[in-house]
Short mmCIF file of C-alpha atoms in Angstrom, two decimals:
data_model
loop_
_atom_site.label_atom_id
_atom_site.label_comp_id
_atom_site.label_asym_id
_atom_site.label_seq_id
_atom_site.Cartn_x
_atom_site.Cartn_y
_atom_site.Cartn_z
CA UNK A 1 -96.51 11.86 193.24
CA UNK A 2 -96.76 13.99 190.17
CA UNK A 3 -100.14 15.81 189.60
CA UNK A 4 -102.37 13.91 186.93
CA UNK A 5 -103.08 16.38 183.57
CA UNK A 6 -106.83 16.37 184.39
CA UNK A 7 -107.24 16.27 179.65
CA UNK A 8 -104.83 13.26 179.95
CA UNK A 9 -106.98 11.73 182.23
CA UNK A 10 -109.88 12.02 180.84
CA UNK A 11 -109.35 10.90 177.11
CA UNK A 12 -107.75 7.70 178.69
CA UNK A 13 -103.69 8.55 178.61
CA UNK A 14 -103.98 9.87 175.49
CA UNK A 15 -104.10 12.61 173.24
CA UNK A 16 -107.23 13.75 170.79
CA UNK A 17 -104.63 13.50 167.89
CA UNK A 18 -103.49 9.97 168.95
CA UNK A 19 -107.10 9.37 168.86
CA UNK A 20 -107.59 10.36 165.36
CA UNK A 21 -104.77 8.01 164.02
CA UNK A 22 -106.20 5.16 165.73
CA UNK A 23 -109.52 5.50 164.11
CA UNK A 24 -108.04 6.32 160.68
CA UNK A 25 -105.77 3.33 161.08
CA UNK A 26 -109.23 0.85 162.14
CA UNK A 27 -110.93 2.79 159.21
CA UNK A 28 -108.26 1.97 156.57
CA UNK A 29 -108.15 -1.52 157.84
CA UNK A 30 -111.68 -2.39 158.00
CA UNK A 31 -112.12 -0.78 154.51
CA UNK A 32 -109.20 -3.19 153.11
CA UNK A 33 -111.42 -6.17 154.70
CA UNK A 34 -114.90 -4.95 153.78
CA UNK A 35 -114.33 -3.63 150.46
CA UNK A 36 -113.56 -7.21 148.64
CA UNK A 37 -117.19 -8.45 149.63
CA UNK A 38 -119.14 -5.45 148.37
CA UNK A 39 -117.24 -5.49 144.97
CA UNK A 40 -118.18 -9.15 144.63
CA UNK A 41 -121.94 -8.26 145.76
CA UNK A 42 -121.74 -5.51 143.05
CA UNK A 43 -120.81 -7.45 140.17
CA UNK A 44 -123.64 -9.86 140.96
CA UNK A 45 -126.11 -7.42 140.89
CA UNK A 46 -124.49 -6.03 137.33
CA UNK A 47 -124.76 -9.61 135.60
CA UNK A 48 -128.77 -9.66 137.03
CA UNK A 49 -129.47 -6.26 136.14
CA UNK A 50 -126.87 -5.54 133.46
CA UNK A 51 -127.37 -2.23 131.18
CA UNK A 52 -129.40 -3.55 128.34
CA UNK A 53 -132.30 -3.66 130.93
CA UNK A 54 -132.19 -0.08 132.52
CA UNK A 55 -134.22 1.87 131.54
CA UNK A 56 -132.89 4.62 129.08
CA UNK A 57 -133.52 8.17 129.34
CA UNK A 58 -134.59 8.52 125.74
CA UNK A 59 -137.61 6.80 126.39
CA UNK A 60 -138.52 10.16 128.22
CA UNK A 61 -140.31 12.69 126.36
CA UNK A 62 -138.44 15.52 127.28
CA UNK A 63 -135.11 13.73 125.90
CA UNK A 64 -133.76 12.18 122.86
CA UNK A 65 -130.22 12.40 123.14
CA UNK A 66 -129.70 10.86 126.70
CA UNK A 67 -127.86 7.93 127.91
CA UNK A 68 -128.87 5.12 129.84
CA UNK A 69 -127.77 5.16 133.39
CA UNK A 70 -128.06 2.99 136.63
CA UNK A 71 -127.72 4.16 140.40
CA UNK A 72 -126.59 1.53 143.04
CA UNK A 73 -125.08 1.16 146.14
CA UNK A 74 -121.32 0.53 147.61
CA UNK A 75 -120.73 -0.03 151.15
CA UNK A 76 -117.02 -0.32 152.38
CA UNK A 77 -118.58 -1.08 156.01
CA UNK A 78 -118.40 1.89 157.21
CA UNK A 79 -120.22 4.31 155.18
CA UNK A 80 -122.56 3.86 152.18
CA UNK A 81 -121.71 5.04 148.70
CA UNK A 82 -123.99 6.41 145.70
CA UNK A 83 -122.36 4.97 142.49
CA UNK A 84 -123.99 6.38 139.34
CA UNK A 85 -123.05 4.67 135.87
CA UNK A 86 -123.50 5.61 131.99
CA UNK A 87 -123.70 2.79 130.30
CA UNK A 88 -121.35 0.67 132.03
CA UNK A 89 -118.54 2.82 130.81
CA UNK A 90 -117.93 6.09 133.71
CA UNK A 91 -118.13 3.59 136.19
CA UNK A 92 -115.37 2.27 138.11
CA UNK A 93 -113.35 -1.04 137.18
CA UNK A 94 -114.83 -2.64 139.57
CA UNK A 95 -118.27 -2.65 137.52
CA UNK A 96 -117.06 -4.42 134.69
CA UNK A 97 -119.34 -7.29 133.83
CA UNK A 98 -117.67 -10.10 131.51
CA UNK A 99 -117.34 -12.42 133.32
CA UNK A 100 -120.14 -14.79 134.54
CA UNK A 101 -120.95 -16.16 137.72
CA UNK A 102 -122.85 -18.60 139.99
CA UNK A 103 -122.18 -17.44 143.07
CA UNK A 104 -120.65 -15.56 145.50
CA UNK A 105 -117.58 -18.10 145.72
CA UNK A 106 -117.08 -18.49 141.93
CA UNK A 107 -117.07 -15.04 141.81
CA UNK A 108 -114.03 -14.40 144.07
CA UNK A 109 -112.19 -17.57 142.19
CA UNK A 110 -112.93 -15.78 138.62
CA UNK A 111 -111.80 -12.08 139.82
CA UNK A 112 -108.74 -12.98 141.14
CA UNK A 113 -107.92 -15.71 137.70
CA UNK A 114 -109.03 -14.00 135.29
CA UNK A 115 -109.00 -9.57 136.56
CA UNK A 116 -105.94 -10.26 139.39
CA UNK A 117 -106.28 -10.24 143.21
CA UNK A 118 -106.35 -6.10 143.16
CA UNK A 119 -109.27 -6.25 141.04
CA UNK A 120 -110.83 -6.89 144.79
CA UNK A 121 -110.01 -3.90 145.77
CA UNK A 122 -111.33 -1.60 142.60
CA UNK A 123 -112.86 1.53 143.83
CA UNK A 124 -111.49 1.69 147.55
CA UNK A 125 -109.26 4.88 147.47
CA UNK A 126 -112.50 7.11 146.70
CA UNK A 127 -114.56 5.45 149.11
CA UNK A 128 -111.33 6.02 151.60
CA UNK A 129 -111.61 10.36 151.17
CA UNK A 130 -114.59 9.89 152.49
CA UNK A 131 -114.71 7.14 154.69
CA UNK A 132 -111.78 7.67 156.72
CA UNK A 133 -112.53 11.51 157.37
CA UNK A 134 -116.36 10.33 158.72
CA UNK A 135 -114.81 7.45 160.72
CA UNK A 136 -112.09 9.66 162.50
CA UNK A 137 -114.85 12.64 163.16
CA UNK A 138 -117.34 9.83 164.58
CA UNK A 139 -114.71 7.83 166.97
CA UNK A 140 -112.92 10.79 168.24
CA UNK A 141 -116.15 12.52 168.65
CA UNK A 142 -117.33 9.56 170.61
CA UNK A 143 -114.89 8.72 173.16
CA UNK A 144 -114.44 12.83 173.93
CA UNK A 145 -117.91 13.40 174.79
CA UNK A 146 -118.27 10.38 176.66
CA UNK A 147 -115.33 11.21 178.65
CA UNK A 148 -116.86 14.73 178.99
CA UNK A 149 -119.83 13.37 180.27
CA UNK A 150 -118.44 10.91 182.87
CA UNK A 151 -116.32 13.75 183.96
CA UNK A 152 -119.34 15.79 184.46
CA UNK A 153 -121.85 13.75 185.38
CA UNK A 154 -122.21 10.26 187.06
CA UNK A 155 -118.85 8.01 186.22
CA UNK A 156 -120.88 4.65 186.51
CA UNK A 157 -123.92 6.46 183.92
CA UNK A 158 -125.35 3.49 181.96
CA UNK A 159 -126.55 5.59 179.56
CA UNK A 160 -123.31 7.79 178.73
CA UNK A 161 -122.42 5.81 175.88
CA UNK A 162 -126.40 6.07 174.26
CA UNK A 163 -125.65 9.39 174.52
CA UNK A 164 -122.64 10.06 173.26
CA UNK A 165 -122.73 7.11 170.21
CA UNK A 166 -126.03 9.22 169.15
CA UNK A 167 -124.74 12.55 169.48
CA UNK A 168 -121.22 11.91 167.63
CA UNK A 169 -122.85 10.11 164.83
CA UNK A 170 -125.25 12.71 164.39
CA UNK A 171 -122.30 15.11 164.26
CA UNK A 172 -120.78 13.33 161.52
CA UNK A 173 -123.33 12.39 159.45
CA UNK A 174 -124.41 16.45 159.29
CA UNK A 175 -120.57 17.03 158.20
CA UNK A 176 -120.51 14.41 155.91
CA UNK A 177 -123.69 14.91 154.46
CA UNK A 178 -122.95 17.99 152.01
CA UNK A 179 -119.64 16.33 150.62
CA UNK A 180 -121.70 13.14 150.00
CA UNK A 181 -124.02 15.74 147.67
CA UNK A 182 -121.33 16.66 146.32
CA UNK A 183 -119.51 13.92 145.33
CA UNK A 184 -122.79 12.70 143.44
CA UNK A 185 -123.25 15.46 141.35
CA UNK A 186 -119.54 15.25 140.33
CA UNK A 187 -119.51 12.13 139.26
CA UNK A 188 -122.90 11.74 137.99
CA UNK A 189 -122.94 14.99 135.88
CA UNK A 190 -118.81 14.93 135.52
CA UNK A 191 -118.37 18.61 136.58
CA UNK A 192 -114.85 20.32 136.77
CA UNK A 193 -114.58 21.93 139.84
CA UNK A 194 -115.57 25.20 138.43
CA UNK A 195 -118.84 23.75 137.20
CA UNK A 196 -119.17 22.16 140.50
CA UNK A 197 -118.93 25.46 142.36
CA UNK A 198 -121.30 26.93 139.70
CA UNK A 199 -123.59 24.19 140.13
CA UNK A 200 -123.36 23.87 143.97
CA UNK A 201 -124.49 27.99 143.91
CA UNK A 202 -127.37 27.93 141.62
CA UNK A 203 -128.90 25.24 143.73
CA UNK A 204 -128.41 26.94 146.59
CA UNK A 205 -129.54 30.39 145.23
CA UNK A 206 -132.78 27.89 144.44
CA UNK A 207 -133.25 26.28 147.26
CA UNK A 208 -131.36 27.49 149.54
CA UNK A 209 -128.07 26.11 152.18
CA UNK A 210 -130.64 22.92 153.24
CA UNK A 211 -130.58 21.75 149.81
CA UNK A 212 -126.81 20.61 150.43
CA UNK A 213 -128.19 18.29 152.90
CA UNK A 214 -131.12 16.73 150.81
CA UNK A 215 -130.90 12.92 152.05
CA UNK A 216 -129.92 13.90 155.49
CA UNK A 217 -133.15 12.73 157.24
CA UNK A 218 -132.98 9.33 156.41
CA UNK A 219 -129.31 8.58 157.17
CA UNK A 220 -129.83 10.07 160.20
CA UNK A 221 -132.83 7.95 161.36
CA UNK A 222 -130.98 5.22 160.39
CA UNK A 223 -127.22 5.89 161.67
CA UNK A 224 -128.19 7.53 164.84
CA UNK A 225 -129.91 4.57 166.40
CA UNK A 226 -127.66 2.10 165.62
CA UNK A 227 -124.69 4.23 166.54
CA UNK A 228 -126.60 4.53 170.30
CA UNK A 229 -127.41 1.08 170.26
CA UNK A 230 -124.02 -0.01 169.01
CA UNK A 231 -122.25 1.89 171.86
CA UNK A 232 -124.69 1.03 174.59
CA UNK A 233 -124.31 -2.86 174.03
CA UNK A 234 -120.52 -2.94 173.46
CA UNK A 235 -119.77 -0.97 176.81
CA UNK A 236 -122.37 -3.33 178.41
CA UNK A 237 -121.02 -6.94 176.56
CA UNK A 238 -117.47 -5.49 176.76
CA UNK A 239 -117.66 -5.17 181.06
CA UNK A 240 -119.59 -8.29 180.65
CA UNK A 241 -116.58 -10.44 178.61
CA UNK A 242 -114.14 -9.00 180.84
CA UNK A 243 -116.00 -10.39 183.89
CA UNK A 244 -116.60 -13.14 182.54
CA UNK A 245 -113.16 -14.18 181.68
CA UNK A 246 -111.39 -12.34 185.14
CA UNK A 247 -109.86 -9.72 183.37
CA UNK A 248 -108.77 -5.87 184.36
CA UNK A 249 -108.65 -4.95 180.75
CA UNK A 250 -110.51 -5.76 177.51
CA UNK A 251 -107.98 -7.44 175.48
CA UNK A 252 -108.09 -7.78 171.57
CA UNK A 253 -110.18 -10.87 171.10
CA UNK A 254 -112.27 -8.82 173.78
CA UNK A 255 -112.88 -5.75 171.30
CA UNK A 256 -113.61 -8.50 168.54
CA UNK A 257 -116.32 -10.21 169.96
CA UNK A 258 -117.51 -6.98 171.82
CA UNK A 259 -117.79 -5.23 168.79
CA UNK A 260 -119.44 -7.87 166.27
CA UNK A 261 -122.09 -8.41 168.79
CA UNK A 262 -123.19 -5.52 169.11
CA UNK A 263 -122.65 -4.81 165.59
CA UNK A 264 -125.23 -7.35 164.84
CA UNK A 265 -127.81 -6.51 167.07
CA UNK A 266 -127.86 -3.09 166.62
CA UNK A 267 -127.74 -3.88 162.36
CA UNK A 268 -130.93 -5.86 162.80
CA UNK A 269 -133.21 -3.61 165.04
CA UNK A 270 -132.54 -0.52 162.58
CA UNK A 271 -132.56 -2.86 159.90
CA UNK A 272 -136.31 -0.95 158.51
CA UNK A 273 -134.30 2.18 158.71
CA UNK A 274 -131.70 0.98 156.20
CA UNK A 275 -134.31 -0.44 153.46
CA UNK A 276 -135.49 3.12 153.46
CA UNK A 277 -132.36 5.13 153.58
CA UNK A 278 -131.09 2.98 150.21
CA UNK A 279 -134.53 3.57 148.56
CA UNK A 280 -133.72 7.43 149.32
CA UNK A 281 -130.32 7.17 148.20
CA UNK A 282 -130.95 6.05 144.93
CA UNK A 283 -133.86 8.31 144.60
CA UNK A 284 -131.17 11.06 144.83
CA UNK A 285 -128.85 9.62 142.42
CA UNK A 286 -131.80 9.22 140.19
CA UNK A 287 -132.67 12.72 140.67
CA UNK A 288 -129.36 14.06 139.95
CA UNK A 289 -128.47 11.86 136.62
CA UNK A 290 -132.16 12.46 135.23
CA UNK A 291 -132.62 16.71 136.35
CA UNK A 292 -135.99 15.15 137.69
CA UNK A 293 -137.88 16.16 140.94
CA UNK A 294 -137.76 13.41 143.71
CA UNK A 295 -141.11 12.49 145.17
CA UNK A 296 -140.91 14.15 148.30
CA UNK A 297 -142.49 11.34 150.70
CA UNK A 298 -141.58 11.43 154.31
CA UNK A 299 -139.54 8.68 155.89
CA UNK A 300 -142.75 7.09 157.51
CA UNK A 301 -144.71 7.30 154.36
CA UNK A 302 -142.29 5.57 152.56
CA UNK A 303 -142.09 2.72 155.53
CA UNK A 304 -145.83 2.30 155.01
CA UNK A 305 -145.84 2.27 150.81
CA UNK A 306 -142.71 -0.75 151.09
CA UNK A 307 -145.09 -2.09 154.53
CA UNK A 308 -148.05 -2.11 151.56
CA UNK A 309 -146.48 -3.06 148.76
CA UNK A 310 -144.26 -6.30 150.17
CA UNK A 311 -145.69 -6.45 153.67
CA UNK A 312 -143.86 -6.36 156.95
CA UNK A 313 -141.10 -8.82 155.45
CA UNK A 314 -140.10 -5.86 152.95
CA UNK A 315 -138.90 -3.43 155.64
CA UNK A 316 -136.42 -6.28 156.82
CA UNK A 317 -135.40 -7.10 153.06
CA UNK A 318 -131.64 -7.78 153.21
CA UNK A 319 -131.28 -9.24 156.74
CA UNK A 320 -128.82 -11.54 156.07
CA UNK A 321 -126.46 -9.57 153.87
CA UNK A 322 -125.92 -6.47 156.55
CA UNK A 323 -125.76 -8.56 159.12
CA UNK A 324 -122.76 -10.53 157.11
CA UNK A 325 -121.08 -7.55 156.28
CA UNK A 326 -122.06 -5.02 159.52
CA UNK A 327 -120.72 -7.58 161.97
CA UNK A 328 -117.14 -8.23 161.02
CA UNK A 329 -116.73 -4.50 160.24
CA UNK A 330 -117.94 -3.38 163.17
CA UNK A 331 -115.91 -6.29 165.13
CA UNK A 332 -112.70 -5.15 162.94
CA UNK A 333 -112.76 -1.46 163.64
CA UNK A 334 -113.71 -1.31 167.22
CA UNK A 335 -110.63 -4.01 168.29
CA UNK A 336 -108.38 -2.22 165.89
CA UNK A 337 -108.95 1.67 167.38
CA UNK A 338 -108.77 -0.40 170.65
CA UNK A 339 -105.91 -2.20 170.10
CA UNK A 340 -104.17 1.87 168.89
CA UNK A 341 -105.60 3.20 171.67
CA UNK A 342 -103.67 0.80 174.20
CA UNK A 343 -100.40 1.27 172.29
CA UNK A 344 -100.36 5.27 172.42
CA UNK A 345 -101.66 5.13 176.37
CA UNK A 346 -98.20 2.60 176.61
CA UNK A 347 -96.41 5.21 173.89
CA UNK A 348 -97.68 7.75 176.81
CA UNK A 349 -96.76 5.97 179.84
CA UNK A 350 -92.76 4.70 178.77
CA UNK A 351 -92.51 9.03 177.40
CA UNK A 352 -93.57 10.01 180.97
CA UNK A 353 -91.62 7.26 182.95
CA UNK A 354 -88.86 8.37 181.23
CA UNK A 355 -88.91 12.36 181.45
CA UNK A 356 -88.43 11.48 185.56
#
């Protein structure tokens, strides 16, 4: 019997590249599913809160000249997005707000009538340069320290994939978090990329490297948890389906149900987390498209000002929208870097059988 490749083993059959396409490939496709609700959701909140009621920066006293802008938030369901709009104009065509509707079903009808089915899709190839990048770091990142760690430690750990969900999300979040920055100030102050660099060393020269992860805290606080809690329940109702139903391996429908589950509960128990990580994120794109100082509150005080203001029910505002949209993404990209996991391990396996 041949000798087993001990890194072969360990990632599963297959390679850390082959790993990366089959999270890019469940990033683009949950991105292709997920994007279509958030740009309806979007243009709902632009006919409620359209541009004649923002407030405009030449109320301030320091400005006469200014235009009005709005900050707001796109999700493709798997990373959130800082969109920052001058008058309705820089924004993307997927803010465009002519058209009114009732309701989330009248809005999908009108779209597609009246703006064509690809209006439903407006905006996804920016989200995608980041998206996909964040998704691949985060998956790959995953499954190679948990195989790491059941290599090193105890095989049967319960607790290896708490671990190693927190640990990779963390990861990248931190290498995310400065091209998020980034991305903001380009497109709320629309910088060349030599103004960009200029811009990107004065405020570093100011306040130094940390500065290029202002908004990190939150995201973390919120993305770490659910990323352990996320991993720990869909090992556990993954082993769980797969007894259930007699099987050796967890099959598609397996990875579905698996990973929606999971999805949901860990969506709802950091939900509190996620009403203060969107406050913070517009905050920064408020602070960026106004050259005004951010109140610098800590995470907790902020929990206890929304706790205050709107009571307990305030830190769970939203419920029913993330768990509509976290669910189904999560259920779509776990079965889908599943499902191109198994093909590469049987890509793997016919490659060897064959070299014999």
């Amino acid at each position: 019997m041949m000798a087993e490749n001990p890194s072969e083993r360990l990632l599963g059959g297959i390679t850390p590249m082959q790993q990366m396409l089959a999270s890019g490939t469940g990033a683009l496709f949950t991105s292709l599913f997920v994007t279509p609700l958030d740009v309806v959701k979007i243009r709902l909140q632009a006919q409620r809160t359209p541009f004649s009621k923002v407030l405009s920066v030449q109320s301030m006293p320091w400005s006469v000249h200014q235009p009005k802008w709005k900050c707001f938030l796109y999700c493709n369901g798997l990373m959130d997005h800082l969109y920052v709009c001058q008058n309705g104009n820089s924004c993307t065509a997927w803010y465009k707000t002519p058209t009114r509707f009732t309701g989330t079903l009248d809005a999908f009808v009108k779209i597609i009538r009246y703006e064509g089915i690809r209006s439903l899709w407006s905006g996804l190839p920016p989200t995608l340069v980041m998206a996909v990048p964040a998704t691949v770091i985060y998956f790959t990142g995953y499954d190679q320290l948990r195989d790491f760690l059941h290599a090193r430690v105890d095989s049967q750990g319960r607790y290896i994939p708490l671990v190693a969900g927190a640990v990779a999300r963390l990861g990248a979040v931190t290498v995310i978090s400065p091209l998020e920055l980034i991305r903001t100030k380009m497109q709320s102050r629309q910088l060349s990329y030599r103004e960009l660099r200029v811009c990107i060393q004065s405020a570093v020269a100011q306040d130094g490297w940390l500065s290029l992860w202002r908004g990190w805290g939150p995201t973390v606080l919120r993305d770490v948890p659910f990323s352990a809690l996320y991993w720990y329940n869909y090992e556990l109702v993954k082993e769980w389906l797969c007894s259930w139903f007699r099987l050796k391996e967890a099959t598609f429908m397996v990875s579905f149900a698996a990973g929606g589950i999971s999805g949901m509960v860990a969506a709802v128990l950091t939900l509190p987390f996620d009403v203060v990580k969107t406050q913070r994120q517009i905050e920064l794109g408020n602070m960026e498209t106004l050259q005004v100082t951010a109140s610098k509150s800590s995470t907790w005080l902020l929990m206890r000002r929304i706790r205050a203001e709107s009571g307990t029910r305030g830190l769970f505002a939203g419920f029913l929208p993330r768990v509509i949209k976290v669910a189904p993404a999560c259920a779509i990209m776990i079965s889908t870097y599943e499902f191109g996991k198994t093909f590469f391990q049987k890509v793997n396996q016919e490659r060897q059988l064959s070299s014999l």
